[in-house]
Amino acid sequence: MNNVFECKGYLGSAEIDTEGMALVGKLLFIRDVITYSAPTPEGLKTAFEEAVDDYLETCVELGEEPDTPCKGVFNVRVGPELHRQAAQIARSRGQGLNEFVCQALGAAVMDKSKVTVQLVHRHEVVHDRDAEERYVATTTQPTYWKPGRATH
């Protein structure tokens, strides 16, 4: 099942509005909010295509550049430790961080059904001559992932 339409480089959703009992959608991955609706799936596809055409025509009439989906640039918040680890691995491979992240994303989307995350569980025990052994910390952190190595 695919709930996404495509036309002229634009993507649009296909959903059910249970209150209005209609099929609805919107253009995806752009800042402008463009919606459409129809009573049938075929009608929704037509409404999507018309919405794309109307959006592009309106931009021309207003003298504005239409927003384009998925320009290839986006911000990712990964936390300082994962950022540091990725930067170190990239450097050790003689790559820039951007190249490393692009390769990782490329590998993930090539076979998304087999991407796994390996979690490493660590325990730290402190030995003190004057006290009993005591448990200090337990952490579970993702350390790396390898596409194509899913185990069941």
Short mmCIF file of N, CA and C in Angstrom, two decimals, residues 16-110:
data_model
loop_
_atom_site.label_atom_id
_atom_site.label_comp_id
_atom_site.label_asym_id
_atom_site.label_seq_id
_atom_site.Cartn_x
_atom_site.Cartn_y
_atom_site.Cartn_z
N ILE A 16 -7.64 9.45 5.11
CA ILE A 16 -9.09 9.43 5.28
C ILE A 16 -9.45 10.40 6.41
N ASP A 17 -10.39 11.30 6.13
CA ASP A 17 -10.94 12.19 7.16
C ASP A 17 -12.21 11.51 7.66
N THR A 18 -12.15 10.91 8.84
CA THR A 18 -13.30 10.16 9.35
C THR A 18 -14.43 11.07 9.82
N GLU A 19 -14.13 12.32 10.16
CA GLU A 19 -15.20 13.25 10.53
C GLU A 19 -15.99 13.68 9.29
N GLY A 20 -15.28 14.13 8.28
CA GLY A 20 -15.94 14.60 7.06
C GLY A 20 -16.26 13.50 6.09
N MET A 21 -15.81 12.28 6.40
CA MET A 21 -16.02 11.12 5.53
C MET A 21 -15.58 11.41 4.10
N ALA A 22 -14.34 11.88 3.97
CA ALA A 22 -13.78 12.18 2.66
C ALA A 22 -12.31 11.76 2.63
N LEU A 23 -11.77 11.68 1.46
CA LEU A 23 -10.35 11.45 1.28
C LEU A 23 -9.68 12.82 1.19
N VAL A 24 -8.58 12.99 1.89
CA VAL A 24 -7.90 14.29 1.94
C VAL A 24 -6.41 14.08 1.75
N GLY A 25 -5.72 15.15 1.43
CA GLY A 25 -4.27 15.08 1.30
C GLY A 25 -3.67 16.46 1.32
N LYS A 26 -2.35 16.50 1.36
CA LYS A 26 -1.62 17.77 1.29
C LYS A 26 -0.28 17.53 0.62
N LEU A 27 0.27 18.59 0.04
CA LEU A 27 1.60 18.48 -0.54
C LEU A 27 2.60 18.30 0.60
N LEU A 28 3.51 17.37 0.40
CA LEU A 28 4.46 17.01 1.46
C LEU A 28 5.81 17.70 1.25
N PHE A 29 6.48 17.95 2.36
CA PHE A 29 7.88 18.40 2.38
C PHE A 29 8.10 19.79 1.78
N ILE A 30 7.08 20.64 1.86
CA ILE A 30 7.26 22.04 1.48
C ILE A 30 6.69 22.91 2.61
N ARG A 31 7.14 24.17 2.67
CA ARG A 31 6.67 25.07 3.72
C ARG A 31 5.26 25.56 3.47
N ASP A 32 4.89 25.78 2.21
CA ASP A 32 3.54 26.23 1.89
C ASP A 32 2.54 25.11 2.19
N VAL A 33 1.36 25.48 2.65
CA VAL A 33 0.33 24.49 2.98
C VAL A 33 -0.67 24.43 1.83
N ILE A 34 -0.65 23.31 1.12
CA ILE A 34 -1.53 23.10 -0.03
C ILE A 34 -2.29 21.80 0.24
N THR A 35 -3.62 21.89 0.35
CA THR A 35 -4.43 20.71 0.64
C THR A 35 -5.40 20.44 -0.51
N TYR A 36 -5.97 19.24 -0.51
CA TYR A 36 -6.94 18.83 -1.53
C TYR A 36 -7.81 17.73 -0.94
N SER A 37 -8.97 17.50 -1.53
CA SER A 37 -9.86 16.44 -1.06
C SER A 37 -10.72 15.94 -2.21
N ALA A 38 -11.31 14.76 -2.00
CA ALA A 38 -12.19 14.17 -3.01
C ALA A 38 -12.94 13.00 -2.36
N PRO A 39 -14.03 12.57 -2.97
CA PRO A 39 -14.79 11.46 -2.40
C PRO A 39 -14.25 10.07 -2.78
N THR A 40 -13.41 9.99 -3.82
CA THR A 40 -12.90 8.68 -4.29
C THR A 40 -11.38 8.73 -4.42
N PRO A 41 -10.72 7.58 -4.39
CA PRO A 41 -9.27 7.56 -4.59
C PRO A 41 -8.85 8.16 -5.94
N GLU A 42 -9.60 7.84 -7.00
CA GLU A 42 -9.28 8.40 -8.32
C GLU A 42 -9.43 9.91 -8.30
N GLY A 43 -10.48 10.39 -7.64
CA GLY A 43 -10.71 11.81 -7.52
C GLY A 43 -9.64 12.50 -6.71
N LEU A 44 -9.14 11.81 -5.69
CA LEU A 44 -8.07 12.39 -4.86
C LEU A 44 -6.79 12.54 -5.67
N LYS A 45 -6.50 11.57 -6.51
CA LYS A 45 -5.31 11.68 -7.36
C LYS A 45 -5.45 12.88 -8.31
N THR A 46 -6.62 13.02 -8.91
CA THR A 46 -6.86 14.15 -9.80
C THR A 46 -6.77 15.47 -9.03
N ALA A 47 -7.34 15.51 -7.83
CA ALA A 47 -7.30 16.73 -7.01
C ALA A 47 -5.85 17.07 -6.64
N PHE A 48 -5.04 16.07 -6.36
CA PHE A 48 -3.62 16.29 -6.07
C PHE A 48 -2.92 16.92 -7.27
N GLU A 49 -3.11 16.33 -8.44
CA GLU A 49 -2.47 16.85 -9.66
C GLU A 49 -2.91 18.28 -9.94
N GLU A 50 -4.20 18.55 -9.75
CA GLU A 50 -4.71 19.92 -9.94
C GLU A 50 -4.11 20.88 -8.91
N ALA A 51 -3.93 20.40 -7.67
CA ALA A 51 -3.34 21.24 -6.63
C ALA A 51 -1.90 21.61 -6.98
N VAL A 52 -1.15 20.65 -7.52
CA VAL A 52 0.23 20.93 -7.95
C VAL A 52 0.21 21.98 -9.06
N ASP A 53 -0.60 21.76 -10.07
CA ASP A 53 -0.69 22.72 -11.19
C ASP A 53 -1.11 24.10 -10.70
N ASP A 54 -2.14 24.17 -9.85
CA ASP A 54 -2.62 25.46 -9.31
C ASP A 54 -1.52 26.14 -8.50
N TYR A 55 -0.79 25.37 -7.70
CA TYR A 55 0.29 25.94 -6.89
C TYR A 55 1.36 26.56 -7.79
N LEU A 56 1.78 25.82 -8.79
CA LEU A 56 2.82 26.33 -9.69
C LEU A 56 2.33 27.56 -10.47
N GLU A 57 1.09 27.54 -10.95
CA GLU A 57 0.54 28.69 -11.67
C GLU A 57 0.42 29.91 -10.77
N THR A 58 -0.01 29.70 -9.53
CA THR A 58 -0.14 30.81 -8.58
C THR A 58 1.22 31.43 -8.28
N CYS A 59 2.23 30.62 -8.13
CA CYS A 59 3.59 31.14 -7.89
C CYS A 59 4.05 32.00 -9.06
N VAL A 60 3.78 31.57 -10.28
CA VAL A 60 4.14 32.34 -11.47
C VAL A 60 3.39 33.67 -11.46
N GLU A 61 2.09 33.63 -11.20
CA GLU A 61 1.27 34.85 -11.19
C GLU A 61 1.77 35.85 -10.13
N LEU A 62 2.22 35.34 -8.98
CA LEU A 62 2.69 36.20 -7.89
C LEU A 62 4.16 36.59 -8.05
N GLY A 63 4.82 35.98 -9.03
CA GLY A 63 6.24 36.26 -9.23
C GLY A 63 7.12 35.68 -8.14
N GLU A 64 6.66 34.61 -7.52
CA GLU A 64 7.41 33.95 -6.44
C GLU A 64 7.95 32.61 -6.92
N GLU A 65 9.05 32.22 -6.33
CA GLU A 65 9.65 30.92 -6.63
C GLU A 65 8.89 29.84 -5.84
N PRO A 66 8.38 28.81 -6.51
CA PRO A 66 7.67 27.75 -5.75
C PRO A 66 8.65 26.99 -4.87
N ASP A 67 8.16 26.61 -3.69
CA ASP A 67 8.97 25.79 -2.79
C ASP A 67 9.11 24.41 -3.43
N THR A 68 10.27 23.82 -3.30
CA THR A 68 10.48 22.48 -3.85
C THR A 68 10.75 21.51 -2.70
N PRO A 69 10.20 20.30 -2.80
CA PRO A 69 10.39 19.32 -1.72
C PRO A 69 11.78 18.70 -1.76
N CYS A 70 12.28 18.38 -0.60
CA CYS A 70 13.51 17.61 -0.44
C CYS A 70 14.65 18.17 -1.28
N LYS A 71 15.12 19.33 -0.89
CA LYS A 71 16.17 20.03 -1.64
C LYS A 71 17.55 19.39 -1.49
N GLY A 72 17.69 18.49 -0.53
CA GLY A 72 18.99 17.85 -0.31
C GLY A 72 19.76 18.43 0.85
N VAL A 73 19.17 19.36 1.55
CA VAL A 73 19.81 19.98 2.71
C VAL A 73 18.82 19.96 3.87
N PHE A 74 19.24 19.44 5.02
CA PHE A 74 18.39 19.46 6.20
C PHE A 74 19.26 19.36 7.44
N ASN A 75 18.72 19.80 8.57
CA ASN A 75 19.44 19.73 9.84
C ASN A 75 19.03 18.47 10.58
N VAL A 76 19.99 17.87 11.24
CA VAL A 76 19.72 16.67 12.04
C VAL A 76 20.27 16.91 13.44
N ARG A 77 19.46 16.67 14.45
CA ARG A 77 19.90 16.80 15.83
C ARG A 77 20.20 15.41 16.36
N VAL A 78 21.48 15.13 16.63
CA VAL A 78 21.87 13.79 17.03
C VAL A 78 22.44 13.72 18.44
N GLY A 79 22.67 14.84 19.08
CA GLY A 79 23.28 14.86 20.39
C GLY A 79 24.79 14.91 20.26
N PRO A 80 25.45 15.49 21.25
CA PRO A 80 26.90 15.71 21.16
C PRO A 80 27.73 14.42 21.07
N GLU A 81 27.34 13.38 21.79
CA GLU A 81 28.16 12.16 21.79
C GLU A 81 28.10 11.45 20.45
N LEU A 82 26.92 11.30 19.88
CA LEU A 82 26.80 10.66 18.57
C LEU A 82 27.49 11.51 17.50
N HIS A 83 27.37 12.82 17.61
CA HIS A 83 28.05 13.73 16.68
C HIS A 83 29.56 13.51 16.76
N ARG A 84 30.08 13.45 17.97
CA ARG A 84 31.52 13.24 18.17
C ARG A 84 31.97 11.89 17.59
N GLN A 85 31.19 10.84 17.87
CA GLN A 85 31.55 9.51 17.38
C GLN A 85 31.53 9.47 15.85
N ALA A 86 30.50 10.06 15.25
CA ALA A 86 30.42 10.07 13.79
C ALA A 86 31.57 10.86 13.19
N ALA A 87 31.91 12.00 13.79
CA ALA A 87 33.02 12.82 13.29
C ALA A 87 34.34 12.06 13.38
N GLN A 88 34.53 11.32 14.47
CA GLN A 88 35.77 10.55 14.63
C GLN A 88 35.86 9.42 13.61
N ILE A 89 34.76 8.73 13.40
CA ILE A 89 34.77 7.64 12.41
C ILE A 89 35.02 8.21 11.01
N ALA A 90 34.35 9.31 10.68
CA ALA A 90 34.55 9.93 9.37
C ALA A 90 36.01 10.31 9.19
N ARG A 91 36.59 10.93 10.20
CA ARG A 91 38.00 11.35 10.12
C ARG A 91 38.91 10.15 9.95
N SER A 92 38.63 9.07 10.69
CA SER A 92 39.48 7.88 10.59
C SER A 92 39.41 7.25 9.20
N ARG A 93 38.33 7.49 8.48
CA ARG A 93 38.16 6.97 7.11
C ARG A 93 38.62 7.97 6.06
N GLY A 94 39.10 9.13 6.51
CA GLY A 94 39.53 10.15 5.57
C GLY A 94 38.37 10.83 4.87
N GLN A 95 37.22 10.89 5.52
CA GLN A 95 36.03 11.49 4.94
C GLN A 95 35.63 12.73 5.75
N GLY A 96 34.85 13.57 5.12
CA GLY A 96 34.18 14.63 5.86
C GLY A 96 32.94 14.05 6.52
N LEU A 97 32.43 14.73 7.52
CA LEU A 97 31.24 14.26 8.21
C LEU A 97 30.05 14.18 7.26
N ASN A 98 29.91 15.16 6.38
CA ASN A 98 28.80 15.14 5.42
C ASN A 98 28.85 13.89 4.54
N GLU A 99 30.02 13.55 4.03
CA GLU A 99 30.16 12.36 3.18
C GLU A 99 29.81 11.09 3.96
N PHE A 100 30.28 11.02 5.21
CA PHE A 100 29.99 9.87 6.07
C PHE A 100 28.49 9.72 6.28
N VAL A 101 27.81 10.82 6.62
CA VAL A 101 26.37 10.79 6.88
C VAL A 101 25.62 10.44 5.60
N CYS A 102 26.04 10.98 4.46
CA CYS A 102 25.38 10.64 3.18
C CYS A 102 25.49 9.15 2.89
N GLN A 103 26.67 8.57 3.12
CA GLN A 103 26.84 7.13 2.89
C GLN A 103 25.98 6.32 3.85
N ALA A 104 25.92 6.74 5.10
CA ALA A 104 25.11 6.02 6.09
C ALA A 104 23.63 6.08 5.72
N LEU A 105 23.14 7.25 5.34
CA LEU A 105 21.75 7.37 4.93
C LEU A 105 21.48 6.56 3.66
N GLY A 106 22.41 6.62 2.72
CA GLY A 106 22.26 5.85 1.49
C GLY A 106 22.16 4.36 1.76
N ALA A 107 23.01 3.88 2.66
CA ALA A 107 22.97 2.45 3.00
C ALA A 107 21.67 2.10 3.70
N ALA A 108 21.16 3.00 4.54
CA ALA A 108 19.92 2.74 5.27
C ALA A 108 18.72 2.67 4.34
N VAL A 109 18.66 3.54 3.35
CA VAL A 109 17.49 3.53 2.47
C VAL A 109 17.59 2.49 1.37
N MET A 110 18.78 1.96 1.11
CA MET A 110 18.92 0.92 0.08
C MET A 110 18.13 -0.33 0.47
#
